[in-house]
Amino acid sequence: MKKYIDDFIVTDNRRLNGEYVILTLELDRDLPEILPGQFAEVKVDNAPNTFLRRPISIHDVVEEKRQIKLLVQEIGEGTRVMGSLQKGDKLNLVYPLGNSFSDPATKEVLLVGGGCGVAPLLYLGRKLKEKGITPRFLLGARNSEGLIALDEYKKVGEVNVTTEDGSMGTKGFVIHHPLMRTDSPVYDHVYTCGPEAMMKVVAKYSEKHGIKCEVSLENRMACGIGACLCCVTDTKDGHVCTCTDGPVFDSTYLKW
Amino acid sequence: MTASGTFGYGEEYEDFFDISQLGGIIVKGTTGSHREGNPYPRMAETPHGMLNAVGLQNKGVDYFVKEIYPRIKDYNTNMLVNVSGSTVEEYEDVARKINELEKIPGIELNISCPNVKEGGMAFGTSCPSAVSVINAVRKVYDKHIMVKLSPNVTNVAEIAHAVEGEGADSVSLINTLLGMAIDAESRRPLLSTVTGGLSGPAVKPVALRMVWQVSQAVKIPVVGLGGIMTAADAIEFMLAGASAVQIGTANFIDPLVSVKVIKGMEDYCERHDIGAVRELTGGMITE
């Protein structure tokens, strides 16, 4: 897929809580095709202690409005500056990068997200819905505050939640939800993105039940286009670039 | 030129601009056999720079000759291959095989990689070992040999002089500066290898100083690199004594940086009424 480098204009900065914002970015012409699971390398200006671009998942795409949405968790200086962007500010993106989630073989799918890892699942869910598949989300967080933008997910599919403190949904981790405690799961394809420990148990469960599981990794990156070989992950074929061979991998391909 | 390890095989950047505008592309470090490189994490961002510990991940020279060379040989720019190894014999073996490739006008001999356990930088930090590599490779390689020097030495000019004496056609410097980073909260190193190579604007003053010292010690052309982000940076390297420059880490931040630097250098020459960029070499005014 052809990669682009473009200046976008921030048209909205929706603050979800003290930690998360959703940025809406608009291009002055039609967007190229963007696949669910892909990401952008974002150049953050006015963040003097950052140097490299920030790899951020594509949270959603609104083709008719030429808009891309990014869910940003403020964890360091770069993302904090992104979180403070105002309507009218400019943001330079190298995009769309990486591979994508694959199409499921049947209509029974489960999308499991945790923390900021829920980001790419919204656009994936929307694309699945366009294909006549109702996505079943399972979203986990520490507490109800951490369950972000649930309204957006509810518009697209069925939403199930877990919180570690039990403040919303099932108490515990995603793996404790009835959807993942059963020995006869009703889905044939699991998509997951979030903390590595969460993805590992989701993958283990899926593999045990013979379900295809795709995981989206988040490794430290420099270039995002396969040139620097910094973001490698270990696989059956040795080290491969998370940015170009991933970020989406079949769980059985990974050595983790 | 674009620096080795920062521009892949050129293909990665083709979507962004016409790479024939570049003077040359130094493709990734190539070794005698397949190397997996170091474990993740291999990169850490630091103030105005980054540390890497990739460790020469590549599929080996035979794969390069068979699979990659046919794809890149017709790029309308100078495709140079960065050659690396753990032993003198490995350097020799790779150079001999690259020598057969008609469309590769030269090699960059990497005697300065800080991220491999054996060889690499060890060859570039003492005169006798540097001499042994150049001497062996010169016998099997007919075309241009550029030798990439390490900044992790006491006297870089001495190494450059020794390398020139063995028949190197040019030198490029600097490779990355050995550094490290620790996460204070977890008390853990940020790189799997603990230490790695620092690049980016943070190293520019060191690189500039070394280019200046080396250009006074050798007659062969000096290629300057280390933290170039803008045309002004590139011009500073030329004024310090470089005949050409390479752009490395900046490619990660702005894939278009090389063409912007080329354009900026042309503008500079026009503004200062300079006929050709090469007239800038060694043009620093000290009195």
PDB file of N, CA, C and O in Angstrom, chain A residues 1-5 41 43 48-54 94 97 218-223 225-234 237-240, chain B residues 5-8 12-13 15-16 28 36-46 48-50 52 54 57 190 200-201 229 249 252-256:
ATOM      1  N   MET A   1       0.838  -1.211   0.000  1.00  0.00           N
ATOM      2  CA  MET A   1       0.000   0.000   0.000  1.00  0.00           C
ATOM      3  C   MET A   1       0.859   1.241   0.000  1.00  0.00           C
ATOM      4  O   MET A   1       1.856   1.304   0.690  1.00  0.00           O
ATOM      5  N   LYS A   2       0.451   2.194  -0.791  1.00  0.00           N
ATOM      6  CA  LYS A   2       1.230   3.435  -0.861  1.00  0.00           C
ATOM      7  C   LYS A   2       1.121   4.190   0.465  1.00  0.00           C
ATOM      8  O   LYS A   2       0.070   4.264   1.071  1.00  0.00           O
ATOM      9  N   LYS A   3       2.269   4.738   0.878  1.00  0.00           N
ATOM     10  CA  LYS A   3       2.315   5.526   2.111  1.00  0.00           C
ATOM     11  C   LYS A   3       2.310   7.009   1.756  1.00  0.00           C
ATOM     12  O   LYS A   3       2.812   7.394   0.705  1.00  0.00           O
ATOM     13  N   TYR A   4       1.764   7.797   2.628  1.00  0.00           N
ATOM     14  CA  TYR A   4       1.681   9.237   2.381  1.00  0.00           C
ATOM     15  C   TYR A   4       2.276  10.004   3.547  1.00  0.00           C
ATOM     16  O   TYR A   4       2.321   9.509   4.672  1.00  0.00           O
ATOM     17  N   ILE A   5       2.683  11.241   3.251  1.00  0.00           N
ATOM     18  CA  ILE A   5       3.066  12.160   4.330  1.00  0.00           C
ATOM     19  C   ILE A   5       2.240  13.426   4.106  1.00  0.00           C
ATOM     20  O   ILE A   5       2.329  14.069   3.063  1.00  0.00           O
ATOM     21  N   GLU A  41       2.379   7.474  11.906  1.00  0.00           N
ATOM     22  CA  GLU A  41       3.516   8.024  12.654  1.00  0.00           C
ATOM     23  C   GLU A  41       3.277   9.526  12.732  1.00  0.00           C
ATOM     24  O   GLU A  41       3.281  10.221  11.710  1.00  0.00           O
ATOM     25  N   LYS A  43       4.041  13.354  13.860  1.00  0.00           N
ATOM     26  CA  LYS A  43       5.115  14.285  14.229  1.00  0.00           C
ATOM     27  C   LYS A  43       4.550  15.284  15.231  1.00  0.00           C
ATOM     28  O   LYS A  43       3.557  15.958  14.946  1.00  0.00           O
ATOM     29  N   PRO A  48       9.748  19.712  23.167  1.00  0.00           N
ATOM     30  CA  PRO A  48      11.206  19.793  23.027  1.00  0.00           C
ATOM     31  C   PRO A  48      11.976  18.548  23.450  1.00  0.00           C
ATOM     32  O   PRO A  48      13.079  18.319  22.981  1.00  0.00           O
ATOM     33  N   ASN A  49      11.413  17.740  24.327  1.00  0.00           N
ATOM     34  CA  ASN A  49      12.166  16.563  24.766  1.00  0.00           C
ATOM     35  C   ASN A  49      11.834  15.301  23.984  1.00  0.00           C
ATOM     36  O   ASN A  49      12.330  14.225  24.305  1.00  0.00           O
ATOM     37  N   THR A  50      10.989  15.433  23.000  1.00  0.00           N
ATOM     38  CA  THR A  50      10.753  14.273  22.144  1.00  0.00           C
ATOM     39  C   THR A  50      11.459  14.528  20.834  1.00  0.00           C
ATOM     40  O   THR A  50      11.755  15.661  20.480  1.00  0.00           O
ATOM     41  N   PHE A  51      11.698  13.473  20.129  1.00  0.00           N
ATOM     42  CA  PHE A  51      12.518  13.594  18.940  1.00  0.00           C
ATOM     43  C   PHE A  51      11.891  12.830  17.778  1.00  0.00           C
ATOM     44  O   PHE A  51      11.759  13.346  16.676  1.00  0.00           O
ATOM     45  N   LEU A  52      11.463  11.613  18.064  1.00  0.00           N
ATOM     46  CA  LEU A  52      10.909  10.763  17.009  1.00  0.00           C
ATOM     47  C   LEU A  52       9.409  10.988  16.872  1.00  0.00           C
ATOM     48  O   LEU A  52       8.769  11.555  17.753  1.00  0.00           O
ATOM     49  N   ARG A  53       8.866  10.482  15.762  1.00  0.00           N
ATOM     50  CA  ARG A  53       7.409  10.482  15.594  1.00  0.00           C
ATOM     51  C   ARG A  53       6.785   9.505  16.589  1.00  0.00           C
ATOM     52  O   ARG A  53       7.453   8.605  17.078  1.00  0.00           O
ATOM     53  N   ARG A  54       5.480   9.681  16.838  1.00  0.00           N
ATOM     54  CA  ARG A  54       4.753   8.789  17.739  1.00  0.00           C
ATOM     55  C   ARG A  54       3.881   7.840  16.923  1.00  0.00           C
ATOM     56  O   ARG A  54       3.039   8.309  16.145  1.00  0.00           O
ATOM     57  N   VAL A  94       2.638  10.412   8.805  1.00  0.00           N
ATOM     58  CA  VAL A  94       3.066   9.447   7.787  1.00  0.00           C
ATOM     59  C   VAL A  94       2.113   8.274   7.967  1.00  0.00           C
ATOM     60  O   VAL A  94       2.010   7.718   9.055  1.00  0.00           O
ATOM     61  N   LEU A  97       0.188   3.006   7.791  1.00  0.00           N
ATOM     62  CA  LEU A  97       1.340   2.120   7.950  1.00  0.00           C
ATOM     63  C   LEU A  97       0.920   0.763   8.513  1.00  0.00           C
ATOM     64  O   LEU A  97      -0.073   0.648   9.223  1.00  0.00           O
ATOM     65  N   GLU A 218       2.409  -3.367  20.041  1.00  0.00           N
ATOM     66  CA  GLU A 218       2.808  -1.968  20.162  1.00  0.00           C
ATOM     67  C   GLU A 218       4.253  -1.953  20.630  1.00  0.00           C
ATOM     68  O   GLU A 218       4.522  -2.016  21.821  1.00  0.00           O
ATOM     69  N   ASN A 219       5.190  -1.924  19.685  1.00  0.00           N
ATOM     70  CA  ASN A 219       6.599  -1.894  20.071  1.00  0.00           C
ATOM     71  C   ASN A 219       7.172  -0.497  19.866  1.00  0.00           C
ATOM     72  O   ASN A 219       6.622   0.299  19.122  1.00  0.00           O
ATOM     73  N   ARG A 220       8.286  -0.242  20.536  1.00  0.00           N
ATOM     74  CA  ARG A 220       8.963   1.049  20.348  1.00  0.00           C
ATOM     75  C   ARG A 220       9.450   1.148  18.910  1.00  0.00           C
ATOM     76  O   ARG A 220      10.140   0.251  18.430  1.00  0.00           O
ATOM     77  N   MET A 221       9.108   2.220  18.257  1.00  0.00           N
ATOM     78  CA  MET A 221       9.451   2.375  16.844  1.00  0.00           C
ATOM     79  C   MET A 221      10.226   3.656  16.588  1.00  0.00           C
ATOM     80  O   MET A 221      10.035   4.639  17.291  1.00  0.00           O
ATOM     81  N   ALA A 222      11.043   3.622  15.551  1.00  0.00           N
ATOM     82  CA  ALA A 222      11.635   4.879  15.092  1.00  0.00           C
ATOM     83  C   ALA A 222      10.954   5.246  13.772  1.00  0.00           C
ATOM     84  O   ALA A 222      10.088   6.102  13.727  1.00  0.00           O
ATOM     85  N   CYS A 223      11.292   4.536  12.673  1.00  0.00           N
ATOM     86  CA  CYS A 223      10.826   4.998  11.360  1.00  0.00           C
ATOM     87  C   CYS A 223       9.372   4.657  11.060  1.00  0.00           C
ATOM     88  O   CYS A 223       8.666   5.436  10.427  1.00  0.00           O
ATOM     89  N   ILE A 225       8.453   2.442   8.943  1.00  0.00           N
ATOM     90  CA  ILE A 225       8.309   1.985   7.549  1.00  0.00           C
ATOM     91  C   ILE A 225       9.290   0.871   7.187  1.00  0.00           C
ATOM     92  O   ILE A 225       9.523   0.599   6.014  1.00  0.00           O
ATOM     93  N   GLY A 226       9.857   0.229   8.202  1.00  0.00           N
ATOM     94  CA  GLY A 226      10.703  -0.933   7.917  1.00  0.00           C
ATOM     95  C   GLY A 226      12.143  -0.626   7.569  1.00  0.00           C
ATOM     96  O   GLY A 226      12.859  -1.501   7.088  1.00  0.00           O
ATOM     97  N   ALA A 227      12.584   0.606   7.827  1.00  0.00           N
ATOM     98  CA  ALA A 227      13.958   0.967   7.459  1.00  0.00           C
ATOM     99  C   ALA A 227      14.948   0.781   8.603  1.00  0.00           C
ATOM    100  O   ALA A 227      16.087   0.397   8.380  1.00  0.00           O
ATOM    101  N   CYS A 228      14.519   1.041   9.834  1.00  0.00           N
ATOM    102  CA  CYS A 228      15.501   1.085  10.928  1.00  0.00           C
ATOM    103  C   CYS A 228      15.662  -0.241  11.654  1.00  0.00           C
ATOM    104  O   CYS A 228      16.656  -0.451  12.339  1.00  0.00           O
ATOM    105  N   LEU A 229      14.704  -1.140  11.531  1.00  0.00           N
ATOM    106  CA  LEU A 229      14.739  -2.453  12.179  1.00  0.00           C
ATOM    107  C   LEU A 229      14.810  -2.376  13.713  1.00  0.00           C
ATOM    108  O   LEU A 229      15.402  -3.233  14.357  1.00  0.00           O
ATOM    109  N   CYS A 230      14.228  -1.335  14.281  1.00  0.00           N
ATOM    110  CA  CYS A 230      14.246  -1.184  15.739  1.00  0.00           C
ATOM    111  C   CYS A 230      13.101  -1.924  16.428  1.00  0.00           C
ATOM    112  O   CYS A 230      13.242  -2.396  17.544  1.00  0.00           O
ATOM    113  N   CYS A 231      11.937  -2.003  15.777  1.00  0.00           N
ATOM    114  CA  CYS A 231      10.717  -2.440  16.468  1.00  0.00           C
ATOM    115  C   CYS A 231      10.449  -3.929  16.340  1.00  0.00           C
ATOM    116  O   CYS A 231       9.310  -4.360  16.417  1.00  0.00           O
ATOM    117  N   VAL A 232      11.505  -4.726  16.167  1.00  0.00           N
ATOM    118  CA  VAL A 232      11.307  -6.139  15.857  1.00  0.00           C
ATOM    119  C   VAL A 232      10.579  -6.911  16.956  1.00  0.00           C
ATOM    120  O   VAL A 232      10.636  -6.577  18.130  1.00  0.00           O
ATOM    121  N   THR A 233       9.925  -7.969  16.498  1.00  0.00           N
ATOM    122  CA  THR A 233       9.331  -8.917  17.427  1.00  0.00           C
ATOM    123  C   THR A 233       9.798 -10.304  16.995  1.00  0.00           C
ATOM    124  O   THR A 233      10.100 -10.527  15.823  1.00  0.00           O
ATOM    125  N   ASP A 234       9.892 -11.217  17.962  1.00  0.00           N
ATOM    126  CA  ASP A 234      10.436 -12.532  17.637  1.00  0.00           C
ATOM    127  C   ASP A 234       9.314 -13.468  17.187  1.00  0.00           C
ATOM    128  O   ASP A 234       8.291 -13.586  17.855  1.00  0.00           O
ATOM    129  N   ASP A 237       9.774 -17.045  12.184  1.00  0.00           N
ATOM    130  CA  ASP A 237      10.754 -16.716  11.146  1.00  0.00           C
ATOM    131  C   ASP A 237      11.869 -15.819  11.671  1.00  0.00           C
ATOM    132  O   ASP A 237      12.550 -15.163  10.891  1.00  0.00           O
ATOM    133  N   GLY A 238      12.029 -15.753  12.992  1.00  0.00           N
ATOM    134  CA  GLY A 238      13.047 -14.867  13.552  1.00  0.00           C
ATOM    135  C   GLY A 238      12.504 -13.467  13.741  1.00  0.00           C
ATOM    136  O   GLY A 238      11.291 -13.266  13.806  1.00  0.00           O
ATOM    137  N   HIS A 239      13.418 -12.508  13.809  1.00  0.00           N
ATOM    138  CA  HIS A 239      13.007 -11.127  14.036  1.00  0.00           C
ATOM    139  C   HIS A 239      12.337 -10.531  12.804  1.00  0.00           C
ATOM    140  O   HIS A 239      12.896 -10.552  11.716  1.00  0.00           O
ATOM    141  N   VAL A 240      11.152  -9.992  12.982  1.00  0.00           N
ATOM    142  CA  VAL A 240      10.484  -9.267  11.884  1.00  0.00           C
ATOM    143  C   VAL A 240      10.050  -7.903  12.420  1.00  0.00           C
ATOM    144  O   VAL A 240       9.918  -7.703  13.624  1.00  0.00           O
TER     145      VAL A 240
ATOM    146  N   GLY B   5      21.496   1.892   7.250  1.00  0.00           N
ATOM    147  CA  GLY B   5      20.649   1.521   8.383  1.00  0.00           C
ATOM    148  C   GLY B   5      19.517   2.488   8.659  1.00  0.00           C
ATOM    149  O   GLY B   5      18.731   2.282   9.577  1.00  0.00           O
ATOM    150  N   THR B   6      19.448   3.563   7.862  1.00  0.00           N
ATOM    151  CA  THR B   6      18.383   4.541   8.093  1.00  0.00           C
ATOM    152  C   THR B   6      17.476   4.692   6.891  1.00  0.00           C
ATOM    153  O   THR B   6      16.485   5.416   6.942  1.00  0.00           O
ATOM    154  N   PHE B   7      17.821   4.014   5.798  1.00  0.00           N
ATOM    155  CA  PHE B   7      17.073   4.225   4.560  1.00  0.00           C
ATOM    156  C   PHE B   7      16.758   2.883   3.899  1.00  0.00           C
ATOM    157  O   PHE B   7      16.403   2.828   2.739  1.00  0.00           O
ATOM    158  N   GLY B   8      16.904   1.806   4.672  1.00  0.00           N
ATOM    159  CA  GLY B   8      16.630   0.467   4.152  1.00  0.00           C
ATOM    160  C   GLY B   8      17.410   0.215   2.879  1.00  0.00           C
ATOM    161  O   GLY B   8      18.624   0.450   2.808  1.00  0.00           O
ATOM    162  N   GLU B  12      11.875   1.515   0.706  1.00  0.00           N
ATOM    163  CA  GLU B  12      10.972   1.947   1.780  1.00  0.00           C
ATOM    164  C   GLU B  12      10.548   3.411   1.620  1.00  0.00           C
ATOM    165  O   GLU B  12       9.546   3.835   2.176  1.00  0.00           O
ATOM    166  N   TYR B  13      11.352   4.194   0.878  1.00  0.00           N
ATOM    167  CA  TYR B  13      11.087   5.637   0.777  1.00  0.00           C
ATOM    168  C   TYR B  13      10.526   6.048  -0.580  1.00  0.00           C
ATOM    169  O   TYR B  13      10.279   7.224  -0.818  1.00  0.00           O
ATOM    170  N   ASP B  15       7.712   5.753  -1.958  1.00  0.00           N
ATOM    171  CA  ASP B  15       6.378   6.369  -1.980  1.00  0.00           C
ATOM    172  C   ASP B  15       6.449   7.873  -1.746  1.00  0.00           C
ATOM    173  O   ASP B  15       5.539   8.602  -2.105  1.00  0.00           O
ATOM    174  N   PHE B  16       7.521   8.318  -1.104  1.00  0.00           N
ATOM    175  CA  PHE B  16       7.566   9.712  -0.662  1.00  0.00           C
ATOM    176  C   PHE B  16       8.222  10.662  -1.668  1.00  0.00           C
ATOM    177  O   PHE B  16       7.857  11.811  -1.762  1.00  0.00           O
ATOM    178  N   LYS B  28      21.716  -1.087   3.859  1.00  0.00           N
ATOM    179  CA  LYS B  28      21.944  -1.646   5.193  1.00  0.00           C
ATOM    180  C   LYS B  28      23.214  -2.482   5.311  1.00  0.00           C
ATOM    181  O   LYS B  28      23.653  -3.080   4.342  1.00  0.00           O
ATOM    182  N   GLU B  36      20.429 -12.349  13.046  1.00  0.00           N
ATOM    183  CA  GLU B  36      19.134 -11.995  13.636  1.00  0.00           C
ATOM    184  C   GLU B  36      19.166 -10.649  14.340  1.00  0.00           C
ATOM    185  O   GLU B  36      18.139 -10.076  14.653  1.00  0.00           O
ATOM    186  N   GLY B  37      20.365 -10.159  14.619  1.00  0.00           N
ATOM    187  CA  GLY B  37      20.477  -8.911  15.367  1.00  0.00           C
ATOM    188  C   GLY B  37      20.189  -9.137  16.836  1.00  0.00           C
ATOM    189  O   GLY B  37      20.046 -10.267  17.293  1.00  0.00           O
ATOM    190  N   ASN B  38      20.104  -8.048  17.575  1.00  0.00           N
ATOM    191  CA  ASN B  38      19.918  -8.134  19.029  1.00  0.00           C
ATOM    192  C   ASN B  38      18.442  -8.271  19.394  1.00  0.00           C
ATOM    193  O   ASN B  38      17.573  -7.893  18.618  1.00  0.00           O
ATOM    194  N   PRO B  39      18.172  -8.762  20.620  1.00  0.00           N
ATOM    195  CA  PRO B  39      16.767  -8.865  21.058  1.00  0.00           C
ATOM    196  C   PRO B  39      16.141  -7.485  21.237  1.00  0.00           C
ATOM    197  O   PRO B  39      16.839  -6.487  21.410  1.00  0.00           O
ATOM    198  N   TYR B  40      14.813  -7.468  21.186  1.00  0.00           N
ATOM    199  CA  TYR B  40      14.041  -6.268  21.495  1.00  0.00           C
ATOM    200  C   TYR B  40      14.120  -6.040  23.012  1.00  0.00           C
ATOM    201  O   TYR B  40      14.171  -7.029  23.736  1.00  0.00           O
ATOM    202  N   PRO B  41      14.122  -4.821  23.549  1.00  0.00           N
ATOM    203  CA  PRO B  41      14.113  -3.546  22.839  1.00  0.00           C
ATOM    204  C   PRO B  41      15.483  -3.108  22.336  1.00  0.00           C
ATOM    205  O   PRO B  41      16.482  -3.272  23.009  1.00  0.00           O
ATOM    206  N   ARG B  42      15.441  -2.533  21.157  1.00  0.00           N
ATOM    207  CA  ARG B  42      16.654  -2.125  20.457  1.00  0.00           C
ATOM    208  C   ARG B  42      16.764  -0.628  20.280  1.00  0.00           C
ATOM    209  O   ARG B  42      17.659  -0.166  19.580  1.00  0.00           O
ATOM    210  N   MET B  43      15.818   0.096  20.780  1.00  0.00           N
ATOM    211  CA  MET B  43      15.833   1.530  20.508  1.00  0.00           C
ATOM    212  C   MET B  43      15.327   2.285  21.727  1.00  0.00           C
ATOM    213  O   MET B  43      14.415   1.831  22.414  1.00  0.00           O
ATOM    214  N   ALA B  44      15.953   3.398  22.009  1.00  0.00           N
ATOM    215  CA  ALA B  44      15.477   4.264  23.085  1.00  0.00           C
ATOM    216  C   ALA B  44      15.645   5.707  22.638  1.00  0.00           C
ATOM    217  O   ALA B  44      16.686   6.075  22.088  1.00  0.00           O
ATOM    218  N   GLU B  45      14.602   6.477  22.860  1.00  0.00           N
ATOM    219  CA  GLU B  45      14.667   7.891  22.499  1.00  0.00           C
ATOM    220  C   GLU B  45      15.396   8.632  23.616  1.00  0.00           C
ATOM    221  O   GLU B  45      15.182   8.354  24.797  1.00  0.00           O
ATOM    222  N   THR B  46      16.252   9.545  23.240  1.00  0.00           N
ATOM    223  CA  THR B  46      16.986  10.340  24.229  1.00  0.00           C
ATOM    224  C   THR B  46      16.862  11.806  23.808  1.00  0.00           C
ATOM    225  O   THR B  46      16.434  12.080  22.686  1.00  0.00           O
ATOM    226  N   HIS B  48      17.098  14.889  21.985  1.00  0.00           N
ATOM    227  CA  HIS B  48      17.653  15.222  20.674  1.00  0.00           C
ATOM    228  C   HIS B  48      18.423  14.077  20.030  1.00  0.00           C
ATOM    229  O   HIS B  48      19.421  14.286  19.349  1.00  0.00           O
ATOM    230  N   GLY B  49      17.982  12.877  20.291  1.00  0.00           N
ATOM    231  CA  GLY B  49      18.665  11.756  19.663  1.00  0.00           C
ATOM    232  C   GLY B  49      18.001  10.437  19.971  1.00  0.00           C
ATOM    233  O   GLY B  49      16.937  10.390  20.585  1.00  0.00           O
ATOM    234  N   MET B  50      18.630   9.386  19.511  1.00  0.00           N
ATOM    235  CA  MET B  50      18.135   8.054  19.825  1.00  0.00           C
ATOM    236  C   MET B  50      19.299   7.089  19.950  1.00  0.00           C
ATOM    237  O   MET B  50      20.349   7.276  19.336  1.00  0.00           O
ATOM    238  N   ASN B  52      20.382   3.130  19.406  1.00  0.00           N
ATOM    239  CA  ASN B  52      19.913   1.897  18.788  1.00  0.00           C
ATOM    240  C   ASN B  52      20.902   0.793  19.069  1.00  0.00           C
ATOM    241  O   ASN B  52      22.083   1.029  19.293  1.00  0.00           O
ATOM    242  N   VAL B  54      20.509  -2.336  17.057  1.00  0.00           N
ATOM    243  CA  VAL B  54      19.945  -3.283  16.096  1.00  0.00           C
ATOM    244  C   VAL B  54      20.870  -4.489  15.943  1.00  0.00           C
ATOM    245  O   VAL B  54      20.419  -5.629  15.941  1.00  0.00           O
ATOM    246  N   GLN B  57      21.198  -6.678  11.909  1.00  0.00           N
ATOM    247  CA  GLN B  57      20.239  -7.657  11.399  1.00  0.00           C
ATOM    248  C   GLN B  57      20.210  -7.585   9.871  1.00  0.00           C
ATOM    249  O   GLN B  57      19.984  -6.525   9.288  1.00  0.00           O
ATOM    250  N   LEU B 190      17.257   0.622  29.125  1.00  0.00           N
ATOM    251  CA  LEU B 190      16.215   0.731  28.096  1.00  0.00           C
ATOM    252  C   LEU B 190      16.526  -0.114  26.866  1.00  0.00           C
ATOM    253  O   LEU B 190      15.669  -0.298  26.013  1.00  0.00           O
ATOM    254  N   GLY B 200      21.610  11.236  15.949  1.00  0.00           N
ATOM    255  CA  GLY B 200      20.708  12.385  16.003  1.00  0.00           C
ATOM    256  C   GLY B 200      21.461  13.663  16.350  1.00  0.00           C
ATOM    257  O   GLY B 200      22.677  13.648  16.563  1.00  0.00           O
ATOM    258  N   PRO B 201      20.721  14.783  16.422  1.00  0.00           N
ATOM    259  CA  PRO B 201      21.359  16.090  16.635  1.00  0.00           C
ATOM    260  C   PRO B 201      22.253  16.153  17.877  1.00  0.00           C
ATOM    261  O   PRO B 201      23.181  16.952  17.929  1.00  0.00           O
ATOM    262  N   MET B 229      20.077  17.488  10.300  1.00  0.00           N
ATOM    263  CA  MET B 229      18.614  17.602  10.199  1.00  0.00           C
ATOM    264  C   MET B 229      18.216  18.635   9.135  1.00  0.00           C
ATOM    265  O   MET B 229      17.089  18.615   8.650  1.00  0.00           O
ATOM    266  N   THR B 249      19.558   9.515  10.879  1.00  0.00           N
ATOM    267  CA  THR B 249      18.405   9.480  11.774  1.00  0.00           C
ATOM    268  C   THR B 249      17.267  10.409  11.351  1.00  0.00           C
ATOM    269  O   THR B 249      16.094  10.095  11.559  1.00  0.00           O
ATOM    270  N   PHE B 252      14.037   9.241   9.727  1.00  0.00           N
ATOM    271  CA  PHE B 252      12.947   8.640  10.500  1.00  0.00           C
ATOM    272  C   PHE B 252      11.890   9.678  10.859  1.00  0.00           C
ATOM    273  O   PHE B 252      10.728   9.355  11.062  1.00  0.00           O
ATOM    274  N   ILE B 253      12.317  10.919  10.989  1.00  0.00           N
ATOM    275  CA  ILE B 253      11.394  11.962  11.415  1.00  0.00           C
ATOM    276  C   ILE B 253      10.734  12.617  10.215  1.00  0.00           C
ATOM    277  O   ILE B 253       9.545  12.887  10.218  1.00  0.00           O
ATOM    278  N   ASP B 254      11.530  12.859   9.195  1.00  0.00           N
ATOM    279  CA  ASP B 254      10.972  13.436   7.970  1.00  0.00           C
ATOM    280  C   ASP B 254      11.502  12.660   6.774  1.00  0.00           C
ATOM    281  O   ASP B 254      12.646  12.839   6.364  1.00  0.00           O
ATOM    282  N   PRO B 255      10.671  11.772   6.220  1.00  0.00           N
ATOM    283  CA  PRO B 255      11.143  10.979   5.080  1.00  0.00           C
ATOM    284  C   PRO B 255      11.617  11.846   3.906  1.00  0.00           C
ATOM    285  O   PRO B 255      12.359  11.379   3.047  1.00  0.00           O
ATOM    286  N   LEU B 256      11.212  13.099   3.889  1.00  0.00           N
ATOM    287  CA  LEU B 256      11.576  13.986   2.785  1.00  0.00           C
ATOM    288  C   LEU B 256      12.816  14.828   3.087  1.00  0.00           C
ATOM    289  O   LEU B 256      13.198  15.691   2.297  1.00  0.00           O
TER     290      LEU B 256
END
